[in-house]
CSV table of C-alpha atoms in Angstrom, one decimal:
chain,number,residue,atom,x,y,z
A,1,UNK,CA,0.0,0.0,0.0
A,2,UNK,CA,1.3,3.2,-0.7
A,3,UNK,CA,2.6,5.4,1.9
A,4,UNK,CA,-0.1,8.0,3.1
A,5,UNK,CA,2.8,11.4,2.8
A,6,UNK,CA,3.6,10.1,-0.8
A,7,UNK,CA,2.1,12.3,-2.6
A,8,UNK,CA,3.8,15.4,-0.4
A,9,UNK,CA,6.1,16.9,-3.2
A,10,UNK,CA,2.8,17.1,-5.3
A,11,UNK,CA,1.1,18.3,-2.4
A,12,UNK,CA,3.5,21.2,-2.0
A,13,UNK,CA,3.1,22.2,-6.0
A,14,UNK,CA,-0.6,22.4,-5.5
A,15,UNK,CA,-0.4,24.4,-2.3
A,16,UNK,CA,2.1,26.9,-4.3
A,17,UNK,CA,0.4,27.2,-7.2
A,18,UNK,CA,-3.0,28.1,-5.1
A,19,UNK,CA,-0.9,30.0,-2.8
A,20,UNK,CA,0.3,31.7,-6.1
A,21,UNK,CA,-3.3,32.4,-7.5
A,22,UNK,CA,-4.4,33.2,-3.8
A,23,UNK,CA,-1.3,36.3,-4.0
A,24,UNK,CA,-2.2,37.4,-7.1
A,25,UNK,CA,-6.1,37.8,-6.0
A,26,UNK,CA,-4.7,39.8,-3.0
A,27,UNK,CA,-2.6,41.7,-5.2
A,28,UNK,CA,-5.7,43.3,-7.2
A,29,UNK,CA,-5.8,46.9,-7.6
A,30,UNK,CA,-6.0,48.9,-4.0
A,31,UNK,CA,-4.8,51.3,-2.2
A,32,UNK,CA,-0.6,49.8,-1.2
A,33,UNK,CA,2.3,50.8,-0.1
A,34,UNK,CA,5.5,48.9,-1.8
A,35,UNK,CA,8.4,48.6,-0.6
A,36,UNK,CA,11.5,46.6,-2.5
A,37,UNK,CA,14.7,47.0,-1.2
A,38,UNK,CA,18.1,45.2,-3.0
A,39,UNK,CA,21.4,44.7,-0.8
A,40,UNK,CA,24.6,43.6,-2.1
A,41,UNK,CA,27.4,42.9,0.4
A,42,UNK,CA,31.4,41.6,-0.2
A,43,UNK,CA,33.3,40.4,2.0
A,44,UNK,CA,36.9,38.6,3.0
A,45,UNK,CA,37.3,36.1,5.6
A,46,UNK,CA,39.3,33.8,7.1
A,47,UNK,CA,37.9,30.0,8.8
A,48,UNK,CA,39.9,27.3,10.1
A,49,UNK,CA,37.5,24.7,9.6
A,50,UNK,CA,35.2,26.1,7.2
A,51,UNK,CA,33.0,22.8,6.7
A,52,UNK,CA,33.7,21.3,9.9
A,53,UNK,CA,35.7,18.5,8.1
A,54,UNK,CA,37.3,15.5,9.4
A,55,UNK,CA,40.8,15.8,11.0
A,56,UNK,CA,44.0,18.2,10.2
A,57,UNK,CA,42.6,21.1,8.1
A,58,UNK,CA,44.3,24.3,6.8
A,59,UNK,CA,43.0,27.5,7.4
A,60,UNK,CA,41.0,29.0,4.4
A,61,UNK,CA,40.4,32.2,2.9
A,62,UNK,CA,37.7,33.3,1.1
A,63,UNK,CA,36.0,36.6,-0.4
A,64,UNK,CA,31.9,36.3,0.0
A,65,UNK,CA,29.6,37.6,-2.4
A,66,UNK,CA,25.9,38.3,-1.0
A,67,UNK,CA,22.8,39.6,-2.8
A,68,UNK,CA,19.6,39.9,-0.7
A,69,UNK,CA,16.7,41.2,-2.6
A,70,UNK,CA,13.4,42.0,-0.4
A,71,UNK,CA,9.9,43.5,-1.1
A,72,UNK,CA,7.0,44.2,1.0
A,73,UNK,CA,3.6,44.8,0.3
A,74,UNK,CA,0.6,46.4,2.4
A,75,UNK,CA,-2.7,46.6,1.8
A,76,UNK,CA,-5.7,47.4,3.8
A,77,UNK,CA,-6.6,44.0,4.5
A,78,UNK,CA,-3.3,41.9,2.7
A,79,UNK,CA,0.5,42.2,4.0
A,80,UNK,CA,2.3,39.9,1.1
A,81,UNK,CA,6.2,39.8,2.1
A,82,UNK,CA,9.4,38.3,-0.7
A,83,UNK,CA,12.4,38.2,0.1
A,84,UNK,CA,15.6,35.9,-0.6
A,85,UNK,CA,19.2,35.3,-0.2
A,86,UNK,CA,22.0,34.0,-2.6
A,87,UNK,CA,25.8,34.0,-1.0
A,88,UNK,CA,28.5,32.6,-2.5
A,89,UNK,CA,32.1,32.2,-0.7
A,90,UNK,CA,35.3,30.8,-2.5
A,91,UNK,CA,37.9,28.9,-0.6
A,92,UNK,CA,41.6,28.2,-1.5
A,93,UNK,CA,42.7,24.6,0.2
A,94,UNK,CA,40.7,22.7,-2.3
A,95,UNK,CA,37.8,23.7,-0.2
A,96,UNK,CA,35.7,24.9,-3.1
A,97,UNK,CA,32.5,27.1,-3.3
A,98,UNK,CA,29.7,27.3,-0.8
A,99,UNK,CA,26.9,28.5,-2.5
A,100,UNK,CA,23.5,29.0,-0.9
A,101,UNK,CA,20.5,30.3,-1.5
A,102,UNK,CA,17.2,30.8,0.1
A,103,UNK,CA,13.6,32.1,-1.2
A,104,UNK,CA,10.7,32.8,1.3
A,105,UNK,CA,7.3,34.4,0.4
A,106,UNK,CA,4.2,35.0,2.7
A,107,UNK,CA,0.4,36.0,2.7
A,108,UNK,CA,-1.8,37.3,5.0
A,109,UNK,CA,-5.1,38.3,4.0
A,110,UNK,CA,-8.3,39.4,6.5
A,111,UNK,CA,-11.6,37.9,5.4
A,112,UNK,CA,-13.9,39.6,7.8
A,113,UNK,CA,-13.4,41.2,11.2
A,114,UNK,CA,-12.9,38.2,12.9
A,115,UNK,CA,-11.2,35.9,10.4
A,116,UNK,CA,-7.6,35.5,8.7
A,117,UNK,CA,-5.5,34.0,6.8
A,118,UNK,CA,-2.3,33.6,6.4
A,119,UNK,CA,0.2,31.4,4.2
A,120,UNK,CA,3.8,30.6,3.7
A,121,UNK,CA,6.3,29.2,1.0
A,122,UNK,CA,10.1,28.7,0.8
A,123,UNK,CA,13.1,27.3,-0.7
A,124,UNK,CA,16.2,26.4,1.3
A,125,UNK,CA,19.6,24.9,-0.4
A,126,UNK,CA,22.4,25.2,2.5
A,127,UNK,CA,25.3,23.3,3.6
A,128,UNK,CA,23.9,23.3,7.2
A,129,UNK,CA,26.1,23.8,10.3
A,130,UNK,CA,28.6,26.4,7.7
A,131,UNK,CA,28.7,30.2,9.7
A,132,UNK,CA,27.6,33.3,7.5
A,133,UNK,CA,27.5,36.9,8.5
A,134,UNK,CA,24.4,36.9,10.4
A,135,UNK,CA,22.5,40.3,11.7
A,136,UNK,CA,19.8,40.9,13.8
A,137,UNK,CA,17.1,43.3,12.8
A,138,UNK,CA,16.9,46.1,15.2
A,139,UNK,CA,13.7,48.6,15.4
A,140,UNK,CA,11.8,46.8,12.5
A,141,UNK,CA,7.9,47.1,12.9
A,142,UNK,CA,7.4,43.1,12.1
A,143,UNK,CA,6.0,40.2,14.6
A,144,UNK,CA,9.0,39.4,16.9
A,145,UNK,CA,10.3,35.9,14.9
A,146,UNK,CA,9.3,36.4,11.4
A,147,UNK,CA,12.6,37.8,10.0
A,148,UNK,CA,15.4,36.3,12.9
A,149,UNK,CA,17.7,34.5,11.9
A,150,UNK,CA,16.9,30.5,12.0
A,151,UNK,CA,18.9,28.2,13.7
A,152,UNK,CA,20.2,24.5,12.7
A,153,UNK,CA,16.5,22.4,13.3
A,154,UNK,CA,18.2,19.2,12.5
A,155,UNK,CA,21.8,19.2,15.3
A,156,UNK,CA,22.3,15.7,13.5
A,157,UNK,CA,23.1,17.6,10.4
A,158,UNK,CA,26.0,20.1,12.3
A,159,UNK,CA,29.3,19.5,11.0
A,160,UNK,CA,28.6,16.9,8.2
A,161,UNK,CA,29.1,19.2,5.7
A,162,UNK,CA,26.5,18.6,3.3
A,163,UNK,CA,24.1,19.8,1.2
A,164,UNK,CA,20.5,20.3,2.2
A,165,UNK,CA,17.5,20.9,-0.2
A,166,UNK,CA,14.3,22.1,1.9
A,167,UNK,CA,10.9,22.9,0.4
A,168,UNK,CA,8.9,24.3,2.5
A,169,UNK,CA,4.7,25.1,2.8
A,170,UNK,CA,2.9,26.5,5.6
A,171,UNK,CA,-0.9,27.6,6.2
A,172,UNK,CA,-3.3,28.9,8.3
A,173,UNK,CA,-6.8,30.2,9.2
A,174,UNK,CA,-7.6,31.7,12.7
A,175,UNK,CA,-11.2,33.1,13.4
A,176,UNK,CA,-12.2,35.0,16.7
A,177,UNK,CA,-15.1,33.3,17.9
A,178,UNK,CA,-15.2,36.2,20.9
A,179,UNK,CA,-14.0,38.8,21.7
A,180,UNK,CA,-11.5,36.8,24.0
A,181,UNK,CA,-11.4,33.4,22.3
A,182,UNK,CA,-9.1,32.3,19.1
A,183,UNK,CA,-9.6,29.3,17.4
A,184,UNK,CA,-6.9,28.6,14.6
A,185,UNK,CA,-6.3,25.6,12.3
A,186,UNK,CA,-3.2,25.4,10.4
A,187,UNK,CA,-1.0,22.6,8.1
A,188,UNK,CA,2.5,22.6,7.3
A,189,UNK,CA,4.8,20.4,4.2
A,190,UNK,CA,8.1,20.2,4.2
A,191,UNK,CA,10.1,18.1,2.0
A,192,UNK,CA,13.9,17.0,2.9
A,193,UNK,CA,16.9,16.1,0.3
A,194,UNK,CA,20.3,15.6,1.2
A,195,UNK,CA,23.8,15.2,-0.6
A,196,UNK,CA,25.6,12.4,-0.6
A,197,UNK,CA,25.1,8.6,1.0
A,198,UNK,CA,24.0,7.6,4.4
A,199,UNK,CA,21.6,10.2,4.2
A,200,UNK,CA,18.2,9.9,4.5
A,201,UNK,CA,15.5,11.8,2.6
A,202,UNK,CA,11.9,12.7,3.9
A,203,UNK,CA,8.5,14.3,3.6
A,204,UNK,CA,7.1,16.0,6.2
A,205,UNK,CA,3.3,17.1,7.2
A,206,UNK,CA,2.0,18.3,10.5
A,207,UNK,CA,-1.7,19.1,10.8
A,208,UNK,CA,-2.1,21.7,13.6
A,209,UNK,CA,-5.3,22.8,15.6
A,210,UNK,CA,-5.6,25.2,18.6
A,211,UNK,CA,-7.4,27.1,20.9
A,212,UNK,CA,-6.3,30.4,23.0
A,213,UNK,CA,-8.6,32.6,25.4
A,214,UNK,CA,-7.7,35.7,26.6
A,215,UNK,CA,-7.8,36.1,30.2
A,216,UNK,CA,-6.5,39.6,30.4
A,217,UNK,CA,-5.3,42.1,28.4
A,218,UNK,CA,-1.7,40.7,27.9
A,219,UNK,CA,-2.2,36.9,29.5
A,220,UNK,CA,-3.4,34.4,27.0
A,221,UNK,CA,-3.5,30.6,27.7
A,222,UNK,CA,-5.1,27.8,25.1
A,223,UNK,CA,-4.8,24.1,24.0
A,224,UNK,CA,-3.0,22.5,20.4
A,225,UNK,CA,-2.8,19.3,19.3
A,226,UNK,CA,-0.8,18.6,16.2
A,227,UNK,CA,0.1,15.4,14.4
A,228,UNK,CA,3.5,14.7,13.0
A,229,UNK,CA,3.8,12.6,9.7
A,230,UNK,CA,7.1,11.8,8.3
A,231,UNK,CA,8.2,9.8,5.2
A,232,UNK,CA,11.2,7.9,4.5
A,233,UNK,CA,11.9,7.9,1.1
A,234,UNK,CA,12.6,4.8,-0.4
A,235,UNK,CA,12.8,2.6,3.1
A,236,UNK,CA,9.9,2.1,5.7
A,237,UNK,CA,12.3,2.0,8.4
A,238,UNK,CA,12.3,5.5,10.4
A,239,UNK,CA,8.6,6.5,9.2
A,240,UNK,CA,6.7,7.6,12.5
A,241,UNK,CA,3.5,9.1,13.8
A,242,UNK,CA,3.5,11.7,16.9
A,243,UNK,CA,0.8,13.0,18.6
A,244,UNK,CA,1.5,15.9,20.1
A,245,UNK,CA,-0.8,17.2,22.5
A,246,UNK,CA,0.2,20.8,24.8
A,247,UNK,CA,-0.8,23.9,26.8
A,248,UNK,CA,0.6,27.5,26.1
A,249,UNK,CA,0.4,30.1,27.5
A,250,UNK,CA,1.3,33.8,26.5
A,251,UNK,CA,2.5,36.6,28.7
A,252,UNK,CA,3.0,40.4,28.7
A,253,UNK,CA,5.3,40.5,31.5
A,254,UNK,CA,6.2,44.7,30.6
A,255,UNK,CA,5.6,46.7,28.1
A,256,UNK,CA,8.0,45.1,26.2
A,257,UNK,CA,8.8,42.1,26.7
A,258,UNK,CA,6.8,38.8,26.3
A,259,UNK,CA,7.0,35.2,27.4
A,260,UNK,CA,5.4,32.7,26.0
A,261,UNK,CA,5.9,28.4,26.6
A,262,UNK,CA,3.9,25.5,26.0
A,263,UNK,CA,4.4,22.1,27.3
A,264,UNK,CA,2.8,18.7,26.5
A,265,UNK,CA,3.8,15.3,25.2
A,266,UNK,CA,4.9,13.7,22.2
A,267,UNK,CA,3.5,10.0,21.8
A,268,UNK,CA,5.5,7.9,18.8
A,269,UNK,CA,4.3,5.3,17.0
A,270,UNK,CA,7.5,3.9,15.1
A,271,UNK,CA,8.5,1.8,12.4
A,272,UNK,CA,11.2,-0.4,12.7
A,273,UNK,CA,12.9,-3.1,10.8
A,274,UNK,CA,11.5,-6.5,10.1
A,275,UNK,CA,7.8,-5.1,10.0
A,276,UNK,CA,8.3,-4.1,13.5
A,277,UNK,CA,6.7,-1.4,15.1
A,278,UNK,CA,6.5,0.2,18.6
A,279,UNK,CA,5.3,3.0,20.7
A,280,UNK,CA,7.2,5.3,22.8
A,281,UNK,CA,6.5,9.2,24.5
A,282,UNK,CA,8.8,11.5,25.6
A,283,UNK,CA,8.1,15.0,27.0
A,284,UNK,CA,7.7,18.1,24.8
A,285,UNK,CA,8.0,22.1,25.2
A,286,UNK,CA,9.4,25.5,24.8
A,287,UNK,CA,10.0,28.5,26.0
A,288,UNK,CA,10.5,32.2,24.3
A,289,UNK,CA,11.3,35.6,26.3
A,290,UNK,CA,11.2,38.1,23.6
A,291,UNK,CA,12.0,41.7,23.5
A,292,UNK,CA,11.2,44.6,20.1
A,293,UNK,CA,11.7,48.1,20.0
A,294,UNK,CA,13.5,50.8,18.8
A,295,UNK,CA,17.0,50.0,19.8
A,296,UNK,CA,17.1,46.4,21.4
A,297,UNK,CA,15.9,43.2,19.6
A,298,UNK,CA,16.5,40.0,22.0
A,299,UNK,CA,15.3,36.7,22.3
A,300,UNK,CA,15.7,33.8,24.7
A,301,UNK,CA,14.8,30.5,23.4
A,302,UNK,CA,14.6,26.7,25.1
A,303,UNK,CA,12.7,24.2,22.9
A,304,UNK,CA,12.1,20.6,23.3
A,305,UNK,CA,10.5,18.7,20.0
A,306,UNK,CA,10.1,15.3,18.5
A,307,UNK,CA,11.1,15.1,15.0
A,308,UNK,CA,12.7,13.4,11.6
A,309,UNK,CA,15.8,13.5,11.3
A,310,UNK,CA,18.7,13.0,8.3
A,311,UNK,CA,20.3,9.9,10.0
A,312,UNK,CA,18.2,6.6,11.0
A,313,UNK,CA,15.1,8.2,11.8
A,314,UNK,CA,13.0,10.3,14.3
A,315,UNK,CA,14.9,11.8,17.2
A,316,UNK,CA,14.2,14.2,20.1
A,317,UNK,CA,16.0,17.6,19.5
A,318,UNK,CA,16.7,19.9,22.6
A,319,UNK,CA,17.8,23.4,21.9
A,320,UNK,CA,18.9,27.1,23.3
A,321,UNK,CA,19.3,29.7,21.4
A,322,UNK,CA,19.6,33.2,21.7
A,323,UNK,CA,19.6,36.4,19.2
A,324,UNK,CA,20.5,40.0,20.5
A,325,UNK,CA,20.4,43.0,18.4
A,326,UNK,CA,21.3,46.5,19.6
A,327,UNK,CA,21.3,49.7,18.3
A,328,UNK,CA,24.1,51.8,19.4
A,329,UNK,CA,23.8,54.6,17.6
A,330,UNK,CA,21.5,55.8,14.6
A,331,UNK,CA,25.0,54.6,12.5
A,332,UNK,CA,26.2,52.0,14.7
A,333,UNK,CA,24.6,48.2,15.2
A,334,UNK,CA,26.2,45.4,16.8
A,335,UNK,CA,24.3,41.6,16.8
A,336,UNK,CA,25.0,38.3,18.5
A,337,UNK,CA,23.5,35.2,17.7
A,338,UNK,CA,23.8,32.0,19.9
A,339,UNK,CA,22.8,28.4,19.6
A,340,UNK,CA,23.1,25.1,21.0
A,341,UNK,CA,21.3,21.9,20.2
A,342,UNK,CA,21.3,17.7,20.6
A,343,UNK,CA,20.1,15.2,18.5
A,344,UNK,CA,19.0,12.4,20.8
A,345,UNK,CA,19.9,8.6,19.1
A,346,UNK,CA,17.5,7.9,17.5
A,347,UNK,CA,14.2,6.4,18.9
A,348,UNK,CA,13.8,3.5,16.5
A,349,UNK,CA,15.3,0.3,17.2
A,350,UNK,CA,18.2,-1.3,14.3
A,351,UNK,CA,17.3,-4.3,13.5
A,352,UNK,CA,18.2,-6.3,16.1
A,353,UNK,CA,16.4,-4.3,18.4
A,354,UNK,CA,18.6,-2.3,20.5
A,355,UNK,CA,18.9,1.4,20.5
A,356,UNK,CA,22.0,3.3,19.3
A,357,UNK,CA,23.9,5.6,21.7
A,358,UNK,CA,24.9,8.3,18.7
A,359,UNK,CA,23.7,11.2,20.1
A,360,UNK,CA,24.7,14.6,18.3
A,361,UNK,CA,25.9,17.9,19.6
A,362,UNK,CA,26.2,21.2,17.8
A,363,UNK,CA,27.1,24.7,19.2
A,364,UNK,CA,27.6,27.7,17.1
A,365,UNK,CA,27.6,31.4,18.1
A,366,UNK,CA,28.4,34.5,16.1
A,367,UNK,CA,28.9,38.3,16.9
A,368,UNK,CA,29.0,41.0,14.2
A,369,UNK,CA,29.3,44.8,14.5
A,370,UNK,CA,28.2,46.9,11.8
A,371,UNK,CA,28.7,50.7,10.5
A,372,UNK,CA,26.8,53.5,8.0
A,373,UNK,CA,28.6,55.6,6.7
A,374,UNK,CA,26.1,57.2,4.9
A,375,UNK,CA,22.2,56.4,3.8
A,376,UNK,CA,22.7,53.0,1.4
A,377,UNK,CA,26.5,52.0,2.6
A,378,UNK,CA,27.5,50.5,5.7
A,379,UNK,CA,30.4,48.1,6.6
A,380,UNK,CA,30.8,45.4,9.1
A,381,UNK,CA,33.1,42.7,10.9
A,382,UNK,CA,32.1,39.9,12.7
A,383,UNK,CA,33.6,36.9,14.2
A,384,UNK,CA,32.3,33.1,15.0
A,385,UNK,CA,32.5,29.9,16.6
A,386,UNK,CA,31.1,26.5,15.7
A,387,UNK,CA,31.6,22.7,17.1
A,388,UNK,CA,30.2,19.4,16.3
A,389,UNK,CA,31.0,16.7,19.1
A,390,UNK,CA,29.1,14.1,20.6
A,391,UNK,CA,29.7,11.5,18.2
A,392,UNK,CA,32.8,9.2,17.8
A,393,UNK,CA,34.4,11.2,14.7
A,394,UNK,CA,36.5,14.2,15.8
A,395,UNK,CA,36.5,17.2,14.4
A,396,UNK,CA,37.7,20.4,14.8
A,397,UNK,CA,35.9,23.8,15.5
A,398,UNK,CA,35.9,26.5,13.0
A,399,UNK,CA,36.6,30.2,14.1
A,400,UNK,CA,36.0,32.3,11.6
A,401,UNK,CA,36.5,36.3,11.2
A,402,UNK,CA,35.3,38.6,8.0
A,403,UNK,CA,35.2,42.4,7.3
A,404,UNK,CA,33.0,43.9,4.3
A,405,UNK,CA,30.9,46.5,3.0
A,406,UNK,CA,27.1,46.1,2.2
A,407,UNK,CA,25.3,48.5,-0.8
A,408,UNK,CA,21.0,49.2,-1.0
A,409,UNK,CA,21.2,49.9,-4.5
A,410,UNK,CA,17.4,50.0,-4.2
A,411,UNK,CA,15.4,51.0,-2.1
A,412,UNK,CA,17.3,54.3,-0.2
């Protein structure tokens, strides 16, 4: 019988191309405000470990290329937001090119008074666990999250070095059924290729549903459930169902800064080898202290989450993380960025029936401070640290420094 998530890459075409025709109604003439904005950056840096390889390395050089092209779009009732990324560093050492790129586009589009929507679609092809230049937005009017940096969702993938190709869909509809109670039903696709053998591709859908009530004017609590689905391409073996019940709860604990957690379970029905399968739960959460305004963007992150992974299945990933952003000066910005996460082993069984102690460690953090010299040009430096350990292959850290310049050639 075929596998239920088969059909996900085809799913993800027809959610983009309504997505696409859903845009393009939102897009009809109205009054709007546009904004498009084009930055090109250069850099030179230096990295002793650049792809967190394997034993003795050299340290590299390389100049970076960056292009980041982003527009905006507000309507009275639709915000439509494109923006994308394409680096491009060259090594000496034999290292070769890392080239990246990344392509995000959202919707969101009020029906009535009460009712939204809102959808999501995206591209990702990175070497995961390589550093770039990263900077936090400071004094941006956006939801706190949308535009932060993201961190490594996979720590199994930190330090392998390879090449990962994410497609990506996400919707939503949310409806006030009071004036203090939110109901809001949501799906998200994701599908998963990697580079190279040993790894293991997958398909990825999680139907969402959840309830909030507001019991004051900045103190929300509610109820999700969401189910996990993922599919192992080409092998049974690793496929898994969680149900993942949780509370939340939402917090205005000043005028600016909010906290917001949920906790709740995550109950795993695997498949293992030999027709086998087998139930298992482990415990679920996570926890956000965010802060937004006009000088200081900062966010404290602990999450907890049951999910595929590239290597032998579904696996519990633990992670901190933190992003700081602060404005100096109306010339002057300097960003930090912080992360550290664990792949458990991994929760199915081999195929004799034991489970594998291979968990997987990976740590990076990054500081940057940046300069304009005038509206459109700016420069930067910024320096970085990243380590994958845990498993029994050593490998160095890489450090990495870089210095450049960044031009808005549109968009002043």
């Amino acid at each position: 019988m075929a596998s239920p998530l088969a059909g996900t890459r085809r799913l993800l075409v027809t959610l983009g191309v309504l997505t696409a025709f859903d845009l393009l109604a939102m897009m009809a003439p109205a009054a709007a405000q546009n904004r498009l904005t084009v930055d090109a950056s250069a850099s030179v840096g230096v990295a002793t470990n650049p792809f967190l390889d394997v034993g003795s390395t050299p340290t590299a050089i390389s100049p970076t290329l960056d292009l980041h092209p982003s527009w905006v779009s507000e309507r009275p009732l639709t915000t439509l937001r494109v923006e994308a990324d394409l680096q491009a560093s060259f090594y000496n050492h034999d290292y070769g090119t890392n080239a990246s790129a990344t392509i995000q586009g959202s919707g969101t589009h009020k029906l009535s008074e009460y009712t939204s929507i809102n959808a999501s679609l995206g591209y990702f092809n990175t070497i995961v666990g390589t550093l770039n230049n990263v900077r936090v937005p400071v004094g941006i009017v956006v939801p706190v999250g949308s535009d932060l940096p993201e961190f490594v969702n996979d720590p199994a993938l930190g330090g392998i070095g390879r090449r990962r190709q994410s497609y990506q869909a996400s919707g939503n509809l949310v409806s006030m059924l009071s004036p203090r109670d939110q109901v809001e039903f949501g799906v998200s696709l994701s599908a998963n290729r990697f580079e190279g053998i040993g790894f293991n591709d997958f398909n990825y859908v999680t139907p969402s549903l959840s309830y909030s009530r507001l019991l004051s004017e900045n103190f929300n609590i509610g109820a999700s459930f969401a189910v996990g689905l993922s599919d192992y391409r080409r092998t049974p073996v690793g496929d898994a169902t969680v149900y993942q019940p949780s509370l939340t709860v939402s917090r205005g604990i000043s005028e600016r800064w909010t906290l917001k957690g949920s906790l709740g379970a995550a109950i795993v029905d695997l498949t293992e080898g030999l027709g086998q399968s087998r139930t298992t739960t482990s415990l679920n959460g996570s926890a956000d202290l965010c802060r937004r305004d006009s000088l200081l963007t900062a966010c404290f992150s602990l999450s907890r989450q049951t999910v595929p992974s590239a290597f032998q299945g579904v696996r519990t990933s633990t992670s901190a993380s933190t992003l700081i952003g602060y404005r100096m000066s109306p010339t002057d910005d300097l960003s930090f960025t912080g992360g550290y996460s664990r792949a458990s082993s991994p929760l199915q069984r081999n195929i004799i029936g034991t489970t594998r102690d291979d968990s997987l460690d990976f740590l990076n953090v990054n500081a940057s401070y940046s300069r304009r010299f005038r509206p459109g040009f700016s420069g930067f430096v910024s320096a970085g640290y990243a380590k994958a350990f845990g498993d029994s292959i050593k490998r160095d850290a890489n450090l990495t420094a870089s210095a450049g310049v960044t031009y808005r050639f549109i968009g002043l």
